[in-house]
Amino acid sequence: MSTKRIVLFASGSGSNVENIVHYFNDRPHVQVSAVLTNKRDAKVLDRCNRLNISSLCFNKTAFMESDCVLNVLRSLRPDLIVLAGFLWKIPKNLIEAFPDSIVNIHPALLPKYGGKGMYGMRVHEAVRENNETKTGITIHYVNANYDEGAIIHQAKVTVEPKDSPEDIAKKVHELEYAYFPRIIEEILTPPPGRPKVIPDKL
Ligand code: GAR
């Protein structure tokens, strides 16, 4: 089996990045080539140093107004680009260069609680305010609109009346750690007979 390469994008803590790196450490058919970030003080950079993973930081001009990031990605030749807590919208040049090859994780059950400005704790606070009884994760392909690409996989968790937004965040992170690396692996090496996009059935 040929080795598949993934490039991760992250903007903050990077706990998903670390979880993905650990998962594939024992599975050498998938290699994390590099982690790219838009924040020079993101904690994910410390994690990359500790984990011995190449990391690069870029600014808005490099990402949105030039082919700088695109050229870096082309040189890395990723089989899949994985947004693991990355908060900027992906520009058209990247979407066109990597069709059906960019996936995102969103910390809610899309189409609920998605779109511009809906990320991280903001999502969990809205879930709490609306007294939802379920929340979860959505792993989906990325298109030109925030959180609107085809859904690959969703997983649910129960929200108890006593749960604070922090409790909800913890439950959702646990789902992310359990599912995201496995879904990435399935996209890259689908079991025989399994369609590339797992239908959005819960
Ligand atoms: C994750 O919960 C991820 O789903 C979310 O950011 C968090 C990053 O956590 N992504 C979004 O909200 C994207 N709209 P981490 O930095 O600890 O992996």
Coordinates of C-alpha atoms and ligand atoms in Angstrom, one line a residue:
M1 CA 0.0 0.0 0.0
S2 CA 1.5 3.4 -1.0
T3 CA 1.9 6.0 1.7
K4 CA -0.7 8.7 1.7
R5 CA 0.2 12.3 2.7
I6 CA -1.9 14.6 4.7
V7 CA -1.4 18.3 5.5
L8 CA -3.2 19.8 8.5
F9 CA -4.4 23.3 9.0
A10 CA -5.1 24.7 12.5
S11 CA -5.6 28.1 14.1
G12 CA -5.5 27.5 17.8
S13 CA -4.8 24.8 20.4
G14 CA -4.3 22.0 18.0
S15 CA -5.6 19.2 20.3
N16 CA -7.1 17.5 17.2
V17 CA -3.8 17.9 15.4
E18 CA -2.0 16.1 18.2
N19 CA -4.6 13.4 18.3
I20 CA -4.3 12.8 14.5
V21 CA -0.5 12.7 14.7
H22 CA -0.6 10.1 17.5
Y23 CA -3.2 8.0 15.6
F24 CA -1.0 7.8 12.4
N25 CA 2.2 7.3 14.3
D26 CA 1.2 3.7 14.6
R27 CA -0.2 3.6 11.0
P28 CA 2.7 4.5 8.7
H29 CA 0.5 4.2 5.5
V30 CA -0.6 7.8 6.3
Q31 CA 2.0 10.4 7.0
V32 CA 1.4 13.9 8.4
S33 CA 3.6 16.0 6.1
A34 CA 3.1 19.4 7.7
V35 CA 0.9 21.6 9.8
L36 CA 0.0 25.0 8.5
T37 CA -1.3 27.8 10.7
N38 CA -2.5 31.4 10.3
K39 CA -1.6 32.3 13.9
R40 CA 2.0 32.8 14.9
D41 CA 1.2 32.4 18.6
A42 CA -1.0 29.3 18.1
K43 CA -0.5 26.6 20.7
V44 CA -0.5 24.1 17.8
L45 CA 3.0 25.3 16.9
D46 CA 4.3 24.2 20.3
R47 CA 2.7 20.9 19.8
C48 CA 4.4 20.5 16.4
N49 CA 7.8 21.3 18.0
R50 CA 7.2 18.6 20.7
L51 CA 5.9 16.1 18.2
N52 CA 8.6 16.7 15.6
I53 CA 6.2 17.7 12.9
S54 CA 7.0 20.4 10.3
S55 CA 5.0 23.5 10.7
L56 CA 4.6 26.8 8.8
C57 CA 2.8 30.0 9.6
F58 CA 1.3 32.3 6.9
N59 CA -0.5 35.6 6.8
K60 CA -3.7 36.8 5.1
T61 CA -1.9 38.0 2.0
A62 CA -0.1 34.7 1.5
F63 CA -3.4 32.8 1.9
M64 CA -6.1 35.1 0.3
E65 CA -4.3 37.3 -2.2
S66 CA -1.5 35.2 -3.7
D67 CA -0.5 31.7 -4.7
C68 CA 2.0 31.5 -1.8
V69 CA 0.1 28.9 0.3
L70 CA -1.0 27.1 -2.9
N71 CA 2.6 26.7 -4.0
V72 CA 3.6 25.4 -0.6
L73 CA 0.8 22.9 -0.8
R74 CA 1.6 21.8 -4.3
S75 CA 5.2 21.1 -3.2
L76 CA 3.9 18.9 -0.4
R77 CA 1.6 16.9 -2.8
P78 CA -1.0 16.1 -0.2
D79 CA -3.5 13.3 -0.8
L80 CA -5.8 15.1 1.6
I81 CA -5.9 18.5 3.3
V82 CA -7.4 18.4 6.7
L83 CA -8.8 21.5 8.5
A84 CA -8.5 20.6 12.2
G85 CA -9.8 23.8 14.0
F86 CA -8.9 26.2 11.2
L87 CA -10.9 29.3 11.2
W88 CA -10.4 31.2 7.9
K89 CA -12.5 30.6 4.8
I90 CA -10.6 28.6 2.2
P91 CA -10.0 30.7 -0.9
K92 CA -11.1 29.7 -4.4
N93 CA -7.5 29.0 -5.7
L94 CA -7.1 26.2 -3.2
I95 CA -10.6 24.8 -3.7
E96 CA -10.0 24.6 -7.4
A97 CA -6.5 23.2 -7.1
F98 CA -7.6 20.4 -4.7
P99 CA -11.1 19.3 -5.7
D100 CA -12.8 16.9 -3.2
S101 CA -9.5 16.8 -1.3
I102 CA -10.1 19.3 1.6
V103 CA -12.1 18.2 4.6
N104 CA -13.2 20.1 7.7
I105 CA -14.5 19.2 11.2
H106 CA -17.2 21.3 12.6
P107 CA -18.2 21.0 16.3
A108 CA -22.0 20.7 15.8
L109 CA -24.5 18.9 13.7
L110 CA -24.6 20.9 10.5
P111 CA -26.5 22.5 9.0
K112 CA -27.3 23.7 12.5
Y113 CA -24.8 26.1 14.1
G114 CA -22.7 26.6 11.0
G115 CA -21.6 29.6 8.9
K116 CA -19.4 32.6 9.4
G117 CA -18.6 33.4 13.0
M118 CA -19.7 30.0 14.2
Y119 CA -16.7 28.2 15.6
G120 CA -15.3 26.8 18.8
M121 CA -17.0 27.9 22.1
R122 CA -19.4 30.2 20.2
V123 CA -21.1 27.0 18.8
H124 CA -21.3 25.4 22.2
E125 CA -22.7 28.5 23.8
A126 CA -25.4 28.7 21.1
V127 CA -26.3 25.0 21.6
R128 CA -26.7 25.7 25.4
E129 CA -28.8 28.8 24.9
N130 CA -31.2 27.0 22.6
N131 CA -31.5 24.1 25.1
E132 CA -30.6 21.5 22.5
T133 CA -30.8 17.9 23.7
K134 CA -28.3 16.7 21.1
T135 CA -25.1 18.1 19.6
G136 CA -22.2 16.4 17.8
I137 CA -19.6 16.7 15.1
T138 CA -19.8 17.0 11.3
I139 CA -16.9 16.0 9.1
H140 CA -17.5 17.4 5.6
Y141 CA -15.8 18.3 2.3
V142 CA -15.0 22.0 1.9
N143 CA -16.5 24.1 -0.8
A144 CA -16.5 27.9 -1.3
N145 CA -19.1 28.5 1.4
Y146 CA -18.5 28.1 5.2
D147 CA -19.7 24.7 6.4
E148 CA -21.7 23.8 3.3
G149 CA -19.8 21.0 1.5
A150 CA -21.0 17.4 1.3
I151 CA -21.2 15.7 4.6
I152 CA -19.0 12.7 5.1
H153 CA -19.8 11.7 8.6
Q154 CA -21.8 12.9 11.7
A155 CA -21.8 11.6 15.3
K156 CA -24.1 12.7 18.1
V157 CA -23.9 13.2 21.8
T158 CA -26.5 14.0 24.4
V159 CA -26.6 17.4 26.0
E160 CA -27.9 17.2 29.6
P161 CA -29.8 20.2 31.1
K162 CA -27.0 20.7 33.6
D163 CA -24.2 20.8 31.0
S164 CA -22.3 24.1 30.7
P165 CA -20.9 25.2 27.3
E166 CA -17.5 23.9 28.6
D167 CA -19.1 20.5 29.4
I168 CA -20.5 20.5 25.9
A169 CA -17.1 21.4 24.4
K170 CA -15.5 18.5 26.3
K171 CA -18.1 16.0 25.0
V172 CA -17.7 17.2 21.5
H173 CA -13.9 17.1 21.6
E174 CA -14.1 13.5 22.8
L175 CA -16.2 12.7 19.7
E176 CA -13.7 14.5 17.5
Y177 CA -10.8 12.5 18.9
A178 CA -12.7 9.2 18.5
Y179 CA -13.9 9.8 14.9
F180 CA -11.8 12.3 13.0
P181 CA -8.6 10.2 12.5
R182 CA -10.6 7.1 11.6
I183 CA -12.7 9.0 9.0
I184 CA -9.5 10.5 7.5
E185 CA -8.1 7.0 7.2
E186 CA -11.2 5.8 5.6
I187 CA -11.2 8.6 3.0
L188 CA -7.6 7.8 2.1
T189 CA -8.0 4.0 2.1
P190 CA -11.7 3.2 1.7
P191 CA -12.6 -0.4 2.5
P192 CA -13.7 -2.2 -0.7
G193 CA -17.3 -1.3 -1.7
R194 CA -17.5 1.7 0.6
P195 CA -18.4 5.0 -1.3
K196 CA -16.0 7.9 -0.9
V197 CA -18.7 10.0 0.8
I198 CA -20.4 8.2 3.6
P199 CA -24.1 9.1 3.3
D200 CA -25.4 11.6 5.9
K201 CA -27.5 9.1 7.8
L202 CA -27.7 9.2 11.6
Ligands
GAR1 C1 -12.6 21.9 17.3 O1 -13.6 21.7 18.2 C2 -13.1 22.0 15.9 O2 -14.2 21.3 15.7 C3 -13.4 23.5 15.9 O3 -12.4 24.1 16.6 C4 -11.9 23.3 17.6 C5 -10.4 23.2 17.6 O4 -9.9 22.6 18.7 N1 -13.6 24.0 14.5 C6 -14.4 24.9 14.2 O5 -15.1 25.5 15.0 C7 -14.5 25.2 12.7 N2 -15.6 26.0 12.4 P1 -8.4 22.1 18.8 O6 -7.6 23.3 18.3 O7 -8.2 21.8 20.2 O8 -8.2 20.9 17.9

